Amino acid sequence: MMLSRRALMRLVPAAVALGVGLASAVPGVAATGDSPVVVELFTSQGCSSCPPADKLLGELSANPNVIALTQAVDYWDYLGWKDENARKAHTVRQQNYARVRGDRRIYTPQMVINGRTHVVGSRRGEVERGLARGAKALSVIIKTETSRDALKISVAGSNSVDKRVRNSTLYLVPFKKSVSVAIKRGENRGRTVTYHNVVSGMRPIGMWHGDSIAVELPLAELQEHGFDGCAVLLQADLKGLPGPIHGAAMVSF
């Protein structure tokens, strides 16, 4: 994606105010560093407003400093079109985010950034500003290493994380990199939509309380299910509800 000069000028004040480089905040601009931005898109094949957001998430997925994930929800299925990517667990996750925020804002397409804030996923300007605010927000470094048969995950310790949210869960989030669907019914009938980094579930693999931890997993188990990669998310557990994400990493198989 190429941004116009006007769009770039709009983002400069926000990036400077946050003390981050513009390249780390804008989709489509390569960035480096140990603090990615996590973007979860709650979408549905039955939602007529979602294809632009699905396309934008594809652009975000090409940015090495953005962990972009598609979490398809199932509450549009009542219209008669079954979204094969949808999972009830994704709907529950979106609902729980709204419970934590206390705003009851549950809609599609919705992007949740770093487990904290949400924006309308089809509004490019809102997404860009959300990424700028979320850049460098993750304070815990996660390193990954793959060998022929294992995935090794190392989570650093941190004293900067508020003690109230140090009770955190380490999640493995496998995904398929690209899924194209020819939609035959519903509001998007006749369209072929490509979904990116499509999540099928989240697996807790450890707990973190502020000290460094290491986890090793068999790689074959993930590869045999046809996954192309996975995200690793360290997320605060607020009495069973998803809190802020402290750290994240992306792994390709």
PDB file of C-alpha atoms in Angstrom, residues 40 48 52 83 93 119 147 163 172 179 186 197-198 211 224:
ATOM      1  CA  GLU A  40      -7.165  -8.969  15.636  1.00  0.00           C
ATOM      2  CA  SER A  48     -21.301  -6.741   3.640  1.00  0.00           C
ATOM      3  CA  PRO A  52     -12.556  -3.894   2.677  1.00  0.00           C
ATOM      4  CA  ASP A  83     -18.948 -18.967   7.539  1.00  0.00           C
ATOM      5  CA  ARG A  93     -13.343 -13.484  22.696  1.00  0.00           C
ATOM      6  CA  VAL A 119     -11.379   0.600  15.610  1.00  0.00           C
ATOM      7  CA  SER A 147      14.496 -26.513  14.613  1.00  0.00           C
ATOM      8  CA  LYS A 163       1.730  -6.010  39.057  1.00  0.00           C
ATOM      9  CA  LEU A 172      -0.107 -20.323  20.804  1.00  0.00           C
ATOM     10  CA  VAL A 179      -7.864 -18.773   2.640  1.00  0.00           C
ATOM     11  CA  GLY A 186     -25.823 -13.832   1.780  1.00  0.00           C
ATOM     12  CA  ASN A 197      -3.712 -15.383   8.847  1.00  0.00           C
ATOM     13  CA  VAL A 198      -6.961 -17.206   9.580  1.00  0.00           C
ATOM     14  CA  ASP A 211       9.850 -13.749  35.520  1.00  0.00           C
ATOM     15  CA  GLU A 224       0.403 -31.959  10.315  1.00  0.00           C
TER      16      GLU A 224
END
